[in-house]
Short mmCIF file of C-alpha atoms in Angstrom, two decimals:
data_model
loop_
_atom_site.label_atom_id
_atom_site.label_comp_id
_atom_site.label_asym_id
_atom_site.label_seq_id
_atom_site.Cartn_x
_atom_site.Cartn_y
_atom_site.Cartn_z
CA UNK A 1 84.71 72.85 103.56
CA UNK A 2 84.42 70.74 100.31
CA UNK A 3 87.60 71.88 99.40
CA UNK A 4 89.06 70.06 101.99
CA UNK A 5 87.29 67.20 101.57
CA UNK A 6 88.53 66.63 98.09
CA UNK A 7 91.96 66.97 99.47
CA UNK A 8 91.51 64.63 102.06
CA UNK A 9 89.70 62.07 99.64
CA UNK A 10 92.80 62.61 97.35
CA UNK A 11 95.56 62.13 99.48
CA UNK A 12 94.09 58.88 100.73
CA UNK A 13 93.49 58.03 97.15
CA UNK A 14 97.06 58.68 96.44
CA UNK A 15 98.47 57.22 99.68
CA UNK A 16 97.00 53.65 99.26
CA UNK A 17 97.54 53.05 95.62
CA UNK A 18 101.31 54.22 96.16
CA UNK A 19 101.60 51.83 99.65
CA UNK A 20 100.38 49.12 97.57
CA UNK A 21 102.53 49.23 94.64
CA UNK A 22 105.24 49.91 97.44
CA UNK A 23 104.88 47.00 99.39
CA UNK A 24 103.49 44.70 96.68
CA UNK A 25 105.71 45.22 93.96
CA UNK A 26 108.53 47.86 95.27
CA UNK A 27 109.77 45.37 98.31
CA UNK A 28 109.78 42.41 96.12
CA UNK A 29 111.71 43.99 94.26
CA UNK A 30 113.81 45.39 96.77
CA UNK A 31 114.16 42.35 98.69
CA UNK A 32 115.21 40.20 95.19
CA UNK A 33 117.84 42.72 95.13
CA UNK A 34 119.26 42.34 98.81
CA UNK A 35 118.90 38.47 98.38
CA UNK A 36 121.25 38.14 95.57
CA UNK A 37 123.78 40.78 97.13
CA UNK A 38 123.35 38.01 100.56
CA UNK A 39 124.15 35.41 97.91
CA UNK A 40 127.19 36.86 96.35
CA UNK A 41 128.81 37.16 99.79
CA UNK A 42 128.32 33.48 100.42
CA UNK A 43 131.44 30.99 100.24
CA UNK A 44 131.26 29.30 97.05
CA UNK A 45 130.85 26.01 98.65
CA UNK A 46 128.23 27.31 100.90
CA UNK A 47 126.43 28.33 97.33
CA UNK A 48 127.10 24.85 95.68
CA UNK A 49 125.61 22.73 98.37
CA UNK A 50 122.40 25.90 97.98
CA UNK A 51 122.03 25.48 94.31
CA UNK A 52 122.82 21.51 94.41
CA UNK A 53 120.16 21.08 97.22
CA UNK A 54 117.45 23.34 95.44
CA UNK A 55 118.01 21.45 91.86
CA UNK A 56 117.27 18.11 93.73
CA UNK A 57 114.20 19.02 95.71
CA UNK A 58 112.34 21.21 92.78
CA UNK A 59 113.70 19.72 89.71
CA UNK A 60 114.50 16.44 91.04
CA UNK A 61 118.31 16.26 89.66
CA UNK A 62 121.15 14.02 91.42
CA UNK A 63 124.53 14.45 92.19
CA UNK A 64 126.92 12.56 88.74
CA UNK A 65 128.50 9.71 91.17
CA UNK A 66 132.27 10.38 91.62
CA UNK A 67 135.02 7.83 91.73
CA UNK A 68 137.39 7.96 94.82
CA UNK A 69 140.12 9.68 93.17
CA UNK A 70 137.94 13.12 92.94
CA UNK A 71 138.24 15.02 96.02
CA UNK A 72 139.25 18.14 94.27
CA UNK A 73 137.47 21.73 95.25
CA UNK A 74 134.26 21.16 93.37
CA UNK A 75 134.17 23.36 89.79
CA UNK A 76 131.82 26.17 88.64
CA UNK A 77 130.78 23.49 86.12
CA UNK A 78 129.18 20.24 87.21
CA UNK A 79 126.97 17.48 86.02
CA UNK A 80 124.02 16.33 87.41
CA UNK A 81 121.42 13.62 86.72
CA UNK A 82 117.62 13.70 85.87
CA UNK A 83 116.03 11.18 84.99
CA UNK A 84 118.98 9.45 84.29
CA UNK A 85 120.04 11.95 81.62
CA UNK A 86 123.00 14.51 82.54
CA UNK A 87 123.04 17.94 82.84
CA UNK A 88 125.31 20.53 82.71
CA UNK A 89 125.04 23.36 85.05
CA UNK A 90 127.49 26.25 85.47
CA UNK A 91 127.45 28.61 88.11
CA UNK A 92 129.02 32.45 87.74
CA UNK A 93 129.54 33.40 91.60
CA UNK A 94 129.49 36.74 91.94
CA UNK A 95 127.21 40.36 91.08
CA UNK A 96 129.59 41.68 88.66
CA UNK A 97 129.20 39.08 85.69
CA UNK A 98 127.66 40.53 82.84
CA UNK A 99 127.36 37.90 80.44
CA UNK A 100 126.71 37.45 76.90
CA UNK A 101 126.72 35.87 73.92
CA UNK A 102 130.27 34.37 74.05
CA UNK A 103 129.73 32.99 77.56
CA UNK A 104 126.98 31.22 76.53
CA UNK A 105 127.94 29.67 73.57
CA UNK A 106 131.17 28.48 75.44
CA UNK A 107 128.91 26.92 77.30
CA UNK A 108 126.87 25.36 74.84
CA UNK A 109 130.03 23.84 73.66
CA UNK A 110 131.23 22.14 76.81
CA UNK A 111 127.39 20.83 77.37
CA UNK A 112 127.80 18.86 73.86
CA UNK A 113 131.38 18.16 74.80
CA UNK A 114 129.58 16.21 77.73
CA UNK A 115 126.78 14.92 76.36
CA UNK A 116 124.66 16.27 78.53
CA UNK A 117 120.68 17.02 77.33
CA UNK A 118 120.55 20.56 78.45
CA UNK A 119 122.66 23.05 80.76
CA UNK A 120 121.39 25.43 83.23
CA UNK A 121 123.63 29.02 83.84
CA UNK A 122 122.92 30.56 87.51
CA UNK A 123 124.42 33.74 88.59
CA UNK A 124 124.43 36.63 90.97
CA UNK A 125 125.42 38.46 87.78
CA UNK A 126 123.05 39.87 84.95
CA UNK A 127 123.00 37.65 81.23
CA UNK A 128 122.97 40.69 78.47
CA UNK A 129 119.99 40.56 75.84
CA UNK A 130 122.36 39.08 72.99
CA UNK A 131 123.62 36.20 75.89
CA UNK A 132 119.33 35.38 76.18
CA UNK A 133 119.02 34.56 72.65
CA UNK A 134 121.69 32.17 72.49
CA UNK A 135 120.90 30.48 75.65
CA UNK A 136 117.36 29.81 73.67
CA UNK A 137 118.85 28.75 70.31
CA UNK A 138 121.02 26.01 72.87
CA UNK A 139 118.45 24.69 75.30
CA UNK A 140 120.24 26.51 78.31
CA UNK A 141 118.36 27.84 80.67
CA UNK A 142 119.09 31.30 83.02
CA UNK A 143 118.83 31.89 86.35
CA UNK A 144 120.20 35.42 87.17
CA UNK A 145 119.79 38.18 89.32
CA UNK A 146 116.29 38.42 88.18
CA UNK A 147 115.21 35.00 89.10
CA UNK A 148 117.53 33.29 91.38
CA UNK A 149 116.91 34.85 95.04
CA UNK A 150 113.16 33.34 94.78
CA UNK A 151 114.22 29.91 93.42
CA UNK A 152 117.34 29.73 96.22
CA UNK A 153 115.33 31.87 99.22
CA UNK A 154 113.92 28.09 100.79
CA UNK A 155 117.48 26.66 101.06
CA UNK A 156 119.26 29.23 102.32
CA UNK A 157 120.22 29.75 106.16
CA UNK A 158 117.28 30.98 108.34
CA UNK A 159 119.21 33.91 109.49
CA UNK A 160 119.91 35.43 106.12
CA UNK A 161 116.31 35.10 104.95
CA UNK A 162 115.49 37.16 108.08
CA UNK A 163 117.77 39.50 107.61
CA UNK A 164 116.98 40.18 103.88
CA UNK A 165 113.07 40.56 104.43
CA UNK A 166 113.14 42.89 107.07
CA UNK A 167 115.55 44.63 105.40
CA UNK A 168 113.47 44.93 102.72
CA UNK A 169 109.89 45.39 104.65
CA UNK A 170 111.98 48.38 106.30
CA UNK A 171 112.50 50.19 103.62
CA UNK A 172 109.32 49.82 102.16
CA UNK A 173 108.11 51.26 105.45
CA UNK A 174 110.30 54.01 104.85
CA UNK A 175 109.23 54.39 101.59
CA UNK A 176 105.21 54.54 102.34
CA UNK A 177 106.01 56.98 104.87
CA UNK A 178 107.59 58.82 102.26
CA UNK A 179 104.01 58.79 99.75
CA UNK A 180 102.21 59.38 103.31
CA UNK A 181 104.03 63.12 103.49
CA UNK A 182 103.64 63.73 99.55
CA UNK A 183 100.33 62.33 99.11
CA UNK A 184 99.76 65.29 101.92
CA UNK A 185 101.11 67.99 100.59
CA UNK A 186 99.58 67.18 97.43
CA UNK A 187 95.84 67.37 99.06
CA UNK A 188 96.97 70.30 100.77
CA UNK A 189 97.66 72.05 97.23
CA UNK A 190 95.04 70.62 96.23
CA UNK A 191 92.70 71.86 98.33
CA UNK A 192 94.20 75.85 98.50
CA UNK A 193 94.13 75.77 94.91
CA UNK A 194 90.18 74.77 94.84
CA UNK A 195 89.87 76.71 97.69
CA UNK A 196 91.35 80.34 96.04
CA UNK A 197 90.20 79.43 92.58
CA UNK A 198 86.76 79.46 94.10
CA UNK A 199 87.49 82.18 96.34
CA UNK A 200 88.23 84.52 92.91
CA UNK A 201 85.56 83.58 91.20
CA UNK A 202 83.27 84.58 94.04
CA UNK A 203 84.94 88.32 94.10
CA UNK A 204 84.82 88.57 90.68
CA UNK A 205 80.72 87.89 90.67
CA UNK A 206 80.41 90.49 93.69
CA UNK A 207 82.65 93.03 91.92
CA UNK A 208 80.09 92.61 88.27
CA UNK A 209 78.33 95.51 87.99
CA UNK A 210 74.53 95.14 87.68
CA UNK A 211 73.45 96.19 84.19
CA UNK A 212 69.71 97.14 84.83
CA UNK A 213 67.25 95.97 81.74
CA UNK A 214 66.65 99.63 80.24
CA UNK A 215 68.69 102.39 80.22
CA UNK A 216 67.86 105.52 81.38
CA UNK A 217 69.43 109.22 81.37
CA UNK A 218 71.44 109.23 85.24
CA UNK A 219 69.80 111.97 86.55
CA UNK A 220 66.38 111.32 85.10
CA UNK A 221 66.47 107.17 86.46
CA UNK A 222 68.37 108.40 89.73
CA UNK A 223 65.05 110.98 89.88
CA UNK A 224 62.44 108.61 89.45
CA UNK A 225 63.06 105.84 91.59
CA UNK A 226 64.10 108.33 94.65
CA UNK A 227 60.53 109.16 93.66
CA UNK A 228 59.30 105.76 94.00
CA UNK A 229 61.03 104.82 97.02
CA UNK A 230 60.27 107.78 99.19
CA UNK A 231 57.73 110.38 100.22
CA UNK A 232 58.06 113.91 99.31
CA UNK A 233 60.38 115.43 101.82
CA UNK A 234 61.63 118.94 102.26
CA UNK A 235 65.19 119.25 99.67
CA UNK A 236 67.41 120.03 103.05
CA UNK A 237 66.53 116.66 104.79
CA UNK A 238 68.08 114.75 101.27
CA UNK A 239 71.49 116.59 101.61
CA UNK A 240 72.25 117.71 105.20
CA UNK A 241 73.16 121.61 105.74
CA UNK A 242 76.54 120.51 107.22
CA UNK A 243 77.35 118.61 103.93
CA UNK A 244 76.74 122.07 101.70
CA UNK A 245 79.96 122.68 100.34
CA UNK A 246 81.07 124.81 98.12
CA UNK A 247 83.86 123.12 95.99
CA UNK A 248 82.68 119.99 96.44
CA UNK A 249 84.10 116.13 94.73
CA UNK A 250 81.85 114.97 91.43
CA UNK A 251 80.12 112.01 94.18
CA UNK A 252 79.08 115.19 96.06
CA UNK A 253 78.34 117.45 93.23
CA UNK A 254 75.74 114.96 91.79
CA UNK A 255 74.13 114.37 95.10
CA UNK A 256 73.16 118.38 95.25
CA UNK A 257 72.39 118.35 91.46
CA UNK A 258 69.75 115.15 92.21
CA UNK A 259 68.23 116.79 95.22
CA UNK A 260 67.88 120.08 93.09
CA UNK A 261 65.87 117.60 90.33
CA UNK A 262 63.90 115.78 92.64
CA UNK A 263 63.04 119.27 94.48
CA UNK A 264 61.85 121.22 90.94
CA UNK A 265 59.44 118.10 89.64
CA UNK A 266 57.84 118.46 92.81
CA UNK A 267 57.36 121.89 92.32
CA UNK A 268 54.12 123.74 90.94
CA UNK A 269 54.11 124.85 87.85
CA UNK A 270 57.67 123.19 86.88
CA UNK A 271 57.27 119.56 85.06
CA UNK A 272 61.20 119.00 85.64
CA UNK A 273 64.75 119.64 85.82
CA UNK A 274 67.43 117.61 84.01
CA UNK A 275 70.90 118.41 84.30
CA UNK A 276 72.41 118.59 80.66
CA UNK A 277 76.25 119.02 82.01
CA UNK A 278 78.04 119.92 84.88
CA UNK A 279 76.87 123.86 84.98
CA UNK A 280 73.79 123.76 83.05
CA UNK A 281 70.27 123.01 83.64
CA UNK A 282 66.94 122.30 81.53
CA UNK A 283 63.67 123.31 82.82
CA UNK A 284 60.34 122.47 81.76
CA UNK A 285 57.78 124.54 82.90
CA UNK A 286 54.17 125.12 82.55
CA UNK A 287 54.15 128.36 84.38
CA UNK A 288 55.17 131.78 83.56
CA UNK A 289 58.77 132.93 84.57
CA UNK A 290 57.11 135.28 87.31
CA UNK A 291 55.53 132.35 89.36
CA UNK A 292 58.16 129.74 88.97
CA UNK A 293 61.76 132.19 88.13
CA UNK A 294 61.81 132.30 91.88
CA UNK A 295 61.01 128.98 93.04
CA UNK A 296 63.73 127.83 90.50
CA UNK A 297 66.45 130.02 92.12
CA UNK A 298 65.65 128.75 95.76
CA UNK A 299 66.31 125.52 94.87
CA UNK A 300 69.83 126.10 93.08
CA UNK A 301 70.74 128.57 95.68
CA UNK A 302 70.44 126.34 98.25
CA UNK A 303 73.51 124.65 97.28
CA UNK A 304 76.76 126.70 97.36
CA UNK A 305 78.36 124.63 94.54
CA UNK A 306 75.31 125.42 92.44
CA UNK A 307 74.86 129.02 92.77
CA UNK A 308 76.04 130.14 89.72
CA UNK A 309 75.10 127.35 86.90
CA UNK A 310 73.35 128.00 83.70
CA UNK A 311 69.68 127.65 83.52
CA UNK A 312 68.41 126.47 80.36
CA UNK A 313 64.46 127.69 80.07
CA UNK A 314 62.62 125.56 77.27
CA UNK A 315 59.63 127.00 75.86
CA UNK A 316 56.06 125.93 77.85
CA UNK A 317 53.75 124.32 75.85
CA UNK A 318 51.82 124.98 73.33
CA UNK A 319 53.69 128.49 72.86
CA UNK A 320 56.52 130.20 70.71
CA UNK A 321 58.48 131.21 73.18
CA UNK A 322 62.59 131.12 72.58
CA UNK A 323 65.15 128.82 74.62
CA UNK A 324 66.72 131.46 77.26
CA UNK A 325 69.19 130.93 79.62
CA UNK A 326 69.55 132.87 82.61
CA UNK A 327 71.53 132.77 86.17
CA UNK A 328 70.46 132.94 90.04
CA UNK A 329 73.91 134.38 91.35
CA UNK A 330 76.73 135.54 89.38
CA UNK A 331 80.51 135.23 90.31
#
């Protein structure tokens, strides 16, 4: 369940900070962009009387007067007045002016031919790095594609500023739907990677084995703690007579060879039985091999698998009697 809260948490995480640069920043952007392209389709008479009107309401600038003789189509250079002093301003119409250095100092030239204070370039178009510099160095300042569809947007015809932000609010729409469906799939990996990550980690604790804190001999520590755990019962009720076989897998094998252990230390006269290897067994006894040869041999016998092992006889206590092996059955 946590898993998928982190996803959740993430994607929401994701999906506002990306709507907010989207619509904050991205359809600004976006709608500077469509504003200038509205711009460059304009008439260029349409975008004279624009830039003339915005020049006189925010900068307060005023048409040069004319005499009656001018009635010619007005130029892409003009002269305006503020505060009484001219100014030159030159307007590129169009998106695919790239200008630069050369442009600008022409026009630095024809502002001093004019004697005008200053000059001001506007364009659709895009003034290269080298064309900045120079406009600084000659008081000329630049309105392009960067800056102009915010200083013109207030003057321009109600319909195209409608059409230009909803444009533009549109595709940011589109756009934040856009982070919605990645921020999601990004939770969702999110969340199946925490989810199997944690998964793993939990199969690899239950597969650990348990290393107990001492180690004992198998068949010894098997032994004991069946000891422990349970009452002395008769050998045939820990392995059932159906499950005697006689070539049976190792699992099996040890099962008989434990029952035979746990059988003989229960035994009088026999202190235990450890199984050295597959086919041989240790006894320690305290009784002679009369009494206790026979009891040994009903236990092994009981078991067809076990019939025929080696039986190791250690010496009893406190005598000099030799190792001997001997067998119950023989092949």
């Amino acid at each position: 369940m946590f898993s998928w809260i982190l996803a959740l948490v993430l994607a929401l995480l994701v999906w506002c900070l990306s709507s907010a640069y989207l619509w904050l920043v991205q359809r600004r952007n976006t709608e500077a962009s469509l504003g200038v392209s509205a711009l460059a389709g304009m008439h260029w008479r349409d975008f004279s009387r624009i830039v003339r009107r915005a020049m006189s309401e925010q900068r307060g600038m005023q048409d040069m007067p004319t005499t009656g003789e001018d009635h010619r189509e007005p130029s892409s250079d003009f002269l305006m007045l503020q505060n009484g002093q001219p100014w030159l301003l030159s307007c590129k119409h169009g998106r695919a002016y790239r200008i630069g250095s050369a442009a600008v100092n022409e026009l630095g030239s024809a502002l001093r031919l004019a004697g005008a204070r200053g000059g001001i370039l506007i364009t659709e178009g895009k003034v290269q790095r080298d064309g900045l510099v120079a406009a600084e160095k000659q008081s000329i300042e630049v309105l392009d594609a960067r800056h102009l569809w915010p200083f013109l947007k207030p003057y321009v015809p109600a319909e195209m500023e409608s059409q230009v932000t909803t444009a533009a609010q549109r595709e940011a729409q589109r756009r934040i739907g856009i982070a919605a469906l990645a921020s999601l799939t990004l939770g969702l990996l999110v969340g199946m990677g925490y989810l199997t990550s944690h998964t793993g980690r939990s199969e690899l604790a239950a597969e650990a084995p348990l290393v107990p804190a001492a180690a004992a001999p198998a068949d010894t520590a098997t032994v004991m703690a069946s000891d422990e755990a349970t009452p002395a019962t008769p050998t045939a009720a820990v392995v059932a007579a159906q499950d005697l076989l006689e070539n049976p897998d190792d699992e099996t094998l040890k099962r008989y060879q434990q029952a035979v252990s746990k059988a003989l230390a229960r035994t009088p006269g026999i202190t235990s039985g450890i199984w050295l290897t597959r086919l041989t067994l240790a006894v320690d006894r305290t009784g002679d091999d009369d009494a206790t040869w026979p009891l040994i041999c009903k236990e092994v016998q009981r078991y067809p698998a076990l019939r025929t092992v080696r039986i190791q006889l250690n010496p009893r206590p406190g005598t000099n009697e030799p190792v001997r092996w001997r067998q119950c059955s023989t092949i």
